[in-house]
Amino acid sequence: MPYYIYKITPGPTDLLKTLEKLEQYESFKEARNRARSMRSKMAKDDNYIVKVMFADSELEAEEKLMEKREAPILREWEK
């Protein structure tokens, strides 16, 4: 399965995001290194994030990125 790199721009609400597929790689190492390179070139005032997503297809990757995820439960020692 391929690794997709997406540029995610926040929308007016948490449920609306703009997804833009930037690149696709067959190995995680290549995708991770490319995403890190992209993040390092971002300016402080850029209003987007770069994410790597592992999925069978672009559609599945975009569905996973659009999911509303619960906030993680913080343990006492993580606060």
CSV table of N, CA, C and O in Angstrom, one decimal:
chain,number,residue,atom,x,y,z
A,1,MET,N,0.8,-1.2,0.0
A,1,MET,CA,0.0,0.0,0.0
A,1,MET,C,0.9,1.2,0.0
A,1,MET,O,1.9,1.3,0.7
A,2,PRO,N,0.5,2.3,-0.7
A,2,PRO,CA,1.3,3.5,-0.8
A,2,PRO,C,1.1,4.4,0.4
A,2,PRO,O,0.1,4.3,1.1
A,3,TYR,N,2.0,5.3,0.5
A,3,TYR,CA,2.0,6.4,1.5
A,3,TYR,C,1.7,7.7,0.8
A,3,TYR,O,2.4,8.0,-0.2
A,4,TYR,N,0.8,8.4,1.2
A,4,TYR,CA,0.4,9.7,0.6
A,4,TYR,C,0.8,10.8,1.5
A,4,TYR,O,0.7,10.8,2.7
A,5,ILE,N,1.3,11.9,0.9
A,5,ILE,CA,1.6,13.1,1.6
A,5,ILE,C,0.5,14.2,1.2
A,5,ILE,O,0.3,14.4,0.1
A,6,TYR,N,-0.1,14.7,2.3
A,6,TYR,CA,-1.2,15.7,2.1
A,6,TYR,C,-0.9,17.0,2.8
A,6,TYR,O,-0.3,17.0,3.8
A,7,LYS,N,-1.4,18.0,2.1
A,7,LYS,CA,-1.3,19.4,2.7
A,7,LYS,C,-2.8,19.6,3.2
A,7,LYS,O,-3.7,19.6,2.5
A,8,ILE,N,-2.9,19.9,4.5
A,8,ILE,CA,-4.2,20.1,5.1
A,8,ILE,C,-4.4,21.5,5.6
A,8,ILE,O,-3.6,21.9,6.5
A,9,THR,N,-5.3,22.2,5.0
A,9,THR,CA,-5.6,23.6,5.4
A,9,THR,C,-7.0,23.6,6.2
A,9,THR,O,-7.9,23.0,5.7
A,10,PRO,N,-7.0,24.2,7.3
A,10,PRO,CA,-8.2,24.2,8.1
A,10,PRO,C,-9.3,25.0,7.4
A,10,PRO,O,-9.0,26.0,6.8
A,11,GLY,N,-10.5,24.6,7.6
A,11,GLY,CA,-11.7,25.3,7.1
A,11,GLY,C,-12.4,26.1,8.1
A,11,GLY,O,-11.8,26.3,9.2
A,12,PRO,N,-13.6,26.6,7.9
A,12,PRO,CA,-14.3,27.5,8.8
A,12,PRO,C,-14.7,26.7,10.1
A,12,PRO,O,-14.9,27.3,11.1
A,13,THR,N,-14.8,25.4,10.0
A,13,THR,CA,-15.2,24.5,11.2
A,13,THR,C,-14.2,23.4,11.2
A,13,THR,O,-13.4,23.1,10.3
A,14,ASP,N,-14.2,22.7,12.3
A,14,ASP,CA,-13.3,21.5,12.5
A,14,ASP,C,-13.6,20.4,11.5
A,14,ASP,O,-12.8,19.6,11.2
A,15,LEU,N,-14.9,20.3,11.1
A,15,LEU,CA,-15.3,19.2,10.2
A,15,LEU,C,-14.9,19.5,8.7
A,15,LEU,O,-14.8,18.6,7.9
A,16,LEU,N,-14.7,20.8,8.4
A,16,LEU,CA,-14.3,21.1,7.0
A,16,LEU,C,-12.8,21.4,6.9
A,16,LEU,O,-12.3,22.3,7.6
A,17,LYS,N,-12.1,20.6,6.1
A,17,LYS,CA,-10.7,20.8,5.9
A,17,LYS,C,-10.5,20.7,4.4
A,17,LYS,O,-11.2,20.1,3.7
A,18,THR,N,-9.5,21.4,3.9
A,18,THR,CA,-9.1,21.3,2.5
A,18,THR,C,-7.9,20.4,2.4
A,18,THR,O,-6.9,20.6,3.0
A,19,LEU,N,-8.1,19.3,1.7
A,19,LEU,CA,-7.0,18.3,1.5
A,19,LEU,C,-6.4,18.5,0.1
A,19,LEU,O,-7.2,18.5,-0.9
A,20,GLU,N,-5.1,18.5,0.0
A,20,GLU,CA,-4.4,18.6,-1.3
A,20,GLU,C,-3.3,17.5,-1.3
A,20,GLU,O,-2.4,17.6,-0.5
A,21,LYS,N,-3.5,16.5,-2.1
A,21,LYS,CA,-2.5,15.4,-2.2
A,21,LYS,C,-1.3,16.0,-2.9
A,21,LYS,O,-1.3,16.6,-4.0
A,22,LEU,N,-0.1,15.9,-2.3
A,22,LEU,CA,1.1,16.5,-2.8
A,22,LEU,C,1.9,15.4,-3.5
A,22,LEU,O,2.4,15.6,-4.6
A,23,GLU,N,2.2,14.3,-2.8
A,23,GLU,CA,3.0,13.2,-3.4
A,23,GLU,C,2.6,11.9,-2.9
A,23,GLU,O,1.8,11.8,-2.0
A,24,GLN,N,3.2,10.8,-3.5
A,24,GLN,CA,2.9,9.4,-3.1
A,24,GLN,C,4.2,8.6,-3.2
A,24,GLN,O,5.0,8.8,-4.1
A,25,TYR,N,4.4,7.8,-2.2
A,25,TYR,CA,5.6,7.0,-2.1
A,25,TYR,C,5.2,5.5,-1.7
A,25,TYR,O,4.2,5.3,-1.1
A,26,GLU,N,6.1,4.6,-2.1
A,26,GLU,CA,5.9,3.2,-1.8
A,26,GLU,C,6.5,2.8,-0.4
A,26,GLU,O,6.1,1.8,0.1
A,27,SER,N,7.5,3.6,0.0
A,27,SER,CA,8.1,3.2,1.3
A,27,SER,C,7.9,4.4,2.3
A,27,SER,O,7.9,5.6,2.0
A,28,PHE,N,7.7,4.0,3.6
A,28,PHE,CA,7.4,4.9,4.6
A,28,PHE,C,8.6,5.9,4.8
A,28,PHE,O,8.5,7.1,5.0
A,29,LYS,N,9.8,5.3,4.7
A,29,LYS,CA,11.0,6.1,5.0
A,29,LYS,C,11.1,7.3,4.0
A,29,LYS,O,11.4,8.4,4.4
A,30,GLU,N,10.8,7.0,2.7
A,30,GLU,CA,10.9,8.1,1.7
A,30,GLU,C,9.8,9.1,2.0
A,30,GLU,O,10.1,10.3,2.0
A,31,ALA,N,8.6,8.7,2.3
A,31,ALA,CA,7.5,9.6,2.6
A,31,ALA,C,7.8,10.4,3.8
A,31,ALA,O,7.5,11.6,3.9
A,32,ARG,N,8.2,9.8,4.9
A,32,ARG,CA,8.6,10.5,6.1
A,32,ARG,C,9.6,11.6,5.9
A,32,ARG,O,9.5,12.7,6.3
A,33,ASN,N,10.7,11.2,5.2
A,33,ASN,CA,11.8,12.2,5.0
A,33,ASN,C,11.3,13.3,4.1
A,33,ASN,O,11.7,14.5,4.4
A,34,ARG,N,10.5,13.1,3.1
A,34,ARG,CA,10.0,14.1,2.3
A,34,ARG,C,9.0,15.1,3.1
A,34,ARG,O,9.1,16.3,2.9
A,35,ALA,N,8.2,14.5,3.9
A,35,ALA,CA,7.3,15.3,4.7
A,35,ALA,C,8.0,16.1,5.7
A,35,ALA,O,7.7,17.3,5.9
A,36,ARG,N,9.1,15.6,6.3
A,36,ARG,CA,9.9,16.4,7.2
A,36,ARG,C,10.6,17.5,6.5
A,36,ARG,O,10.7,18.6,7.0
A,37,SER,N,11.0,17.3,5.3
A,37,SER,CA,11.7,18.3,4.5
A,37,SER,C,10.7,19.4,4.2
A,37,SER,O,11.0,20.6,4.3
A,38,MET,N,9.4,19.1,3.8
A,38,MET,CA,8.4,20.1,3.5
A,38,MET,C,8.1,20.9,4.8
A,38,MET,O,7.9,22.1,4.7
A,39,ARG,N,8.0,20.2,5.9
A,39,ARG,CA,7.7,20.9,7.2
A,39,ARG,C,8.8,21.9,7.6
A,39,ARG,O,8.5,23.0,8.1
A,40,SER,N,10.0,21.5,7.3
A,40,SER,CA,11.1,22.4,7.7
A,40,SER,C,11.2,23.6,6.8
A,40,SER,O,11.7,24.7,7.3
A,41,LYS,N,10.6,23.6,5.6
A,41,LYS,CA,10.5,24.8,4.8
A,41,LYS,C,9.3,25.7,5.0
A,41,LYS,O,9.2,26.7,4.3
A,42,MET,N,8.5,25.3,5.9
A,42,MET,CA,7.3,26.1,6.1
A,42,MET,C,7.6,27.3,6.9
A,42,MET,O,8.5,27.3,7.8
A,43,ALA,N,6.9,28.4,6.6
A,43,ALA,CA,7.1,29.7,7.4
A,43,ALA,C,6.3,29.6,8.7
A,43,ALA,O,5.3,28.8,8.7
A,44,LYS,N,6.6,30.4,9.6
A,44,LYS,CA,5.9,30.4,10.9
A,44,LYS,C,4.4,30.7,10.7
A,44,LYS,O,3.5,30.3,11.5
A,45,ASP,N,4.1,31.6,9.8
A,45,ASP,CA,2.7,32.0,9.6
A,45,ASP,C,1.9,31.2,8.6
A,45,ASP,O,0.8,31.5,8.2
A,46,ASP,N,2.5,30.1,8.1
A,46,ASP,CA,1.7,29.2,7.2
A,46,ASP,C,0.6,28.6,7.9
A,46,ASP,O,0.7,28.1,9.1
A,47,ASN,N,-0.6,28.5,7.3
A,47,ASN,CA,-1.8,28.0,7.9
A,47,ASN,C,-2.2,26.6,7.4
A,47,ASN,O,-3.3,26.5,6.9
A,48,TYR,N,-1.2,25.7,7.4
A,48,TYR,CA,-1.5,24.3,7.0
A,48,TYR,C,-0.6,23.4,7.7
A,48,TYR,O,0.4,23.8,8.3
A,49,ILE,N,-0.9,22.1,7.6
A,49,ILE,CA,0.0,21.1,8.1
A,49,ILE,C,0.2,20.1,7.0
A,49,ILE,O,-0.5,19.9,6.1
A,50,VAL,N,1.3,19.3,7.1
A,50,VAL,CA,1.7,18.3,6.2
A,50,VAL,C,1.6,17.0,6.9
A,50,VAL,O,2.2,16.8,8.0
A,51,LYS,N,0.9,16.0,6.3
A,51,LYS,CA,0.7,14.7,7.0
A,51,LYS,C,1.0,13.6,6.0
A,51,LYS,O,0.7,13.7,4.8
A,52,VAL,N,1.5,12.5,6.5
A,52,VAL,CA,1.7,11.3,5.8
A,52,VAL,C,0.6,10.3,6.2
A,52,VAL,O,0.3,10.1,7.3
A,53,MET,N,-0.1,9.7,5.1
A,53,MET,CA,-1.2,8.8,5.4
A,53,MET,C,-1.0,7.5,4.6
A,53,MET,O,-0.7,7.5,3.4
A,54,PHE,N,-1.1,6.4,5.3
A,54,PHE,CA,-0.9,5.0,4.7
A,54,PHE,C,-2.3,4.5,4.4
A,54,PHE,O,-3.2,4.4,5.3
A,55,ALA,N,-2.6,4.2,3.2
A,55,ALA,CA,-3.9,3.7,2.8
A,55,ALA,C,-3.9,3.0,1.4
A,55,ALA,O,-2.9,3.1,0.7
A,56,ASP,N,-4.9,2.2,1.2
A,56,ASP,CA,-5.1,1.5,-0.1
A,56,ASP,C,-5.2,2.4,-1.3
A,56,ASP,O,-4.8,2.1,-2.4
A,57,SER,N,-5.9,3.5,-1.1
A,57,SER,CA,-6.2,4.4,-2.2
A,57,SER,C,-6.3,5.8,-1.7
A,57,SER,O,-6.3,6.1,-0.5
A,58,GLU,N,-6.3,6.8,-2.6
A,58,GLU,CA,-6.4,8.2,-2.3
A,58,GLU,C,-7.7,8.4,-1.5
A,58,GLU,O,-7.7,9.2,-0.5
A,59,LEU,N,-8.8,7.8,-2.0
A,59,LEU,CA,-10.1,8.0,-1.3
A,59,LEU,C,-10.1,7.6,0.1
A,59,LEU,O,-10.5,8.3,1.0
A,60,GLU,N,-9.5,6.4,0.4
A,60,GLU,CA,-9.4,5.9,1.8
A,60,GLU,C,-8.5,6.8,2.6
A,60,GLU,O,-8.8,7.1,3.8
A,61,ALA,N,-7.4,7.3,2.1
A,61,ALA,CA,-6.5,8.2,2.8
A,61,ALA,C,-7.3,9.5,3.1
A,61,ALA,O,-7.2,10.0,4.3
A,62,GLU,N,-8.0,10.1,2.2
A,62,GLU,CA,-8.8,11.3,2.5
A,62,GLU,C,-9.9,11.1,3.5
A,62,GLU,O,-10.2,11.9,4.3
A,63,GLU,N,-10.5,9.9,3.5
A,63,GLU,CA,-11.6,9.6,4.5
A,63,GLU,C,-11.0,9.5,5.8
A,63,GLU,O,-11.5,10.0,6.8
A,64,LYS,N,-9.8,8.9,6.0
A,64,LYS,CA,-9.1,8.8,7.3
A,64,LYS,C,-8.7,10.2,7.8
A,64,LYS,O,-8.8,10.5,9.0
A,65,LEU,N,-8.3,11.1,6.9
A,65,LEU,CA,-7.9,12.4,7.3
A,65,LEU,C,-9.0,13.3,7.7
A,65,LEU,O,-8.9,14.2,8.5
A,66,MET,N,-10.2,13.0,7.1
A,66,MET,CA,-11.4,13.8,7.4
A,66,MET,C,-12.1,13.3,8.7
A,66,MET,O,-13.0,14.0,9.2
A,67,GLU,N,-11.8,12.2,9.2
A,67,GLU,CA,-12.4,11.6,10.4
A,67,GLU,C,-12.3,12.6,11.6
A,67,GLU,O,-11.2,13.2,11.8
A,68,LYS,N,-13.3,12.7,12.3
A,68,LYS,CA,-13.3,13.4,13.6
A,68,LYS,C,-12.8,12.5,14.7
A,68,LYS,O,-13.4,11.4,14.9
A,69,ARG,N,-11.6,12.8,15.2
A,69,ARG,CA,-11.0,11.9,16.2
A,69,ARG,C,-11.2,12.5,17.6
A,69,ARG,O,-11.2,13.7,17.8
A,70,GLU,N,-11.4,11.6,18.5
A,70,GLU,CA,-11.5,12.0,19.9
A,70,GLU,C,-10.2,12.5,20.4
A,70,GLU,O,-9.1,12.0,20.0
A,71,ALA,N,-10.2,13.4,21.3
A,71,ALA,CA,-9.0,13.9,21.9
A,71,ALA,C,-8.4,12.8,22.8
A,71,ALA,O,-9.1,12.1,23.5
A,72,PRO,N,-7.1,12.7,22.8
A,72,PRO,CA,-6.5,11.6,23.6
A,72,PRO,C,-6.7,11.9,25.1
A,72,PRO,O,-6.7,13.1,25.5
A,73,ILE,N,-6.8,10.8,25.9
A,73,ILE,CA,-7.0,11.0,27.3
A,73,ILE,C,-5.6,11.2,27.9
A,73,ILE,O,-4.7,10.3,27.7
A,74,LEU,N,-5.4,12.2,28.6
A,74,LEU,CA,-4.1,12.5,29.2
A,74,LEU,C,-4.0,11.8,30.6
A,74,LEU,O,-4.9,11.9,31.4
A,75,ARG,N,-2.9,11.1,30.7
A,75,ARG,CA,-2.7,10.5,32.0
A,75,ARG,C,-2.2,11.6,33.0
A,75,ARG,O,-1.7,12.6,32.6
A,76,GLU,N,-2.2,11.3,34.3
A,76,GLU,CA,-1.8,12.3,35.3
A,76,GLU,C,-0.4,12.7,35.1
A,76,GLU,O,-0.1,13.9,35.2
A,77,TRP,N,0.5,11.8,34.7
A,77,TRP,CA,1.9,12.2,34.5
A,77,TRP,C,2.2,12.9,33.2
A,77,TRP,O,3.3,13.4,33.0
A,78,GLU,N,1.2,12.9,32.3
A,78,GLU,CA,1.4,13.6,31.0
A,78,GLU,C,1.0,15.1,31.1
A,78,GLU,O,1.3,15.8,30.1
A,79,LYS,N,0.4,15.5,32.1
A,79,LYS,CA,-0.1,16.8,32.2
A,79,LYS,C,1.0,17.8,32.5
A,79,LYS,O,2.0,17.6,32.9
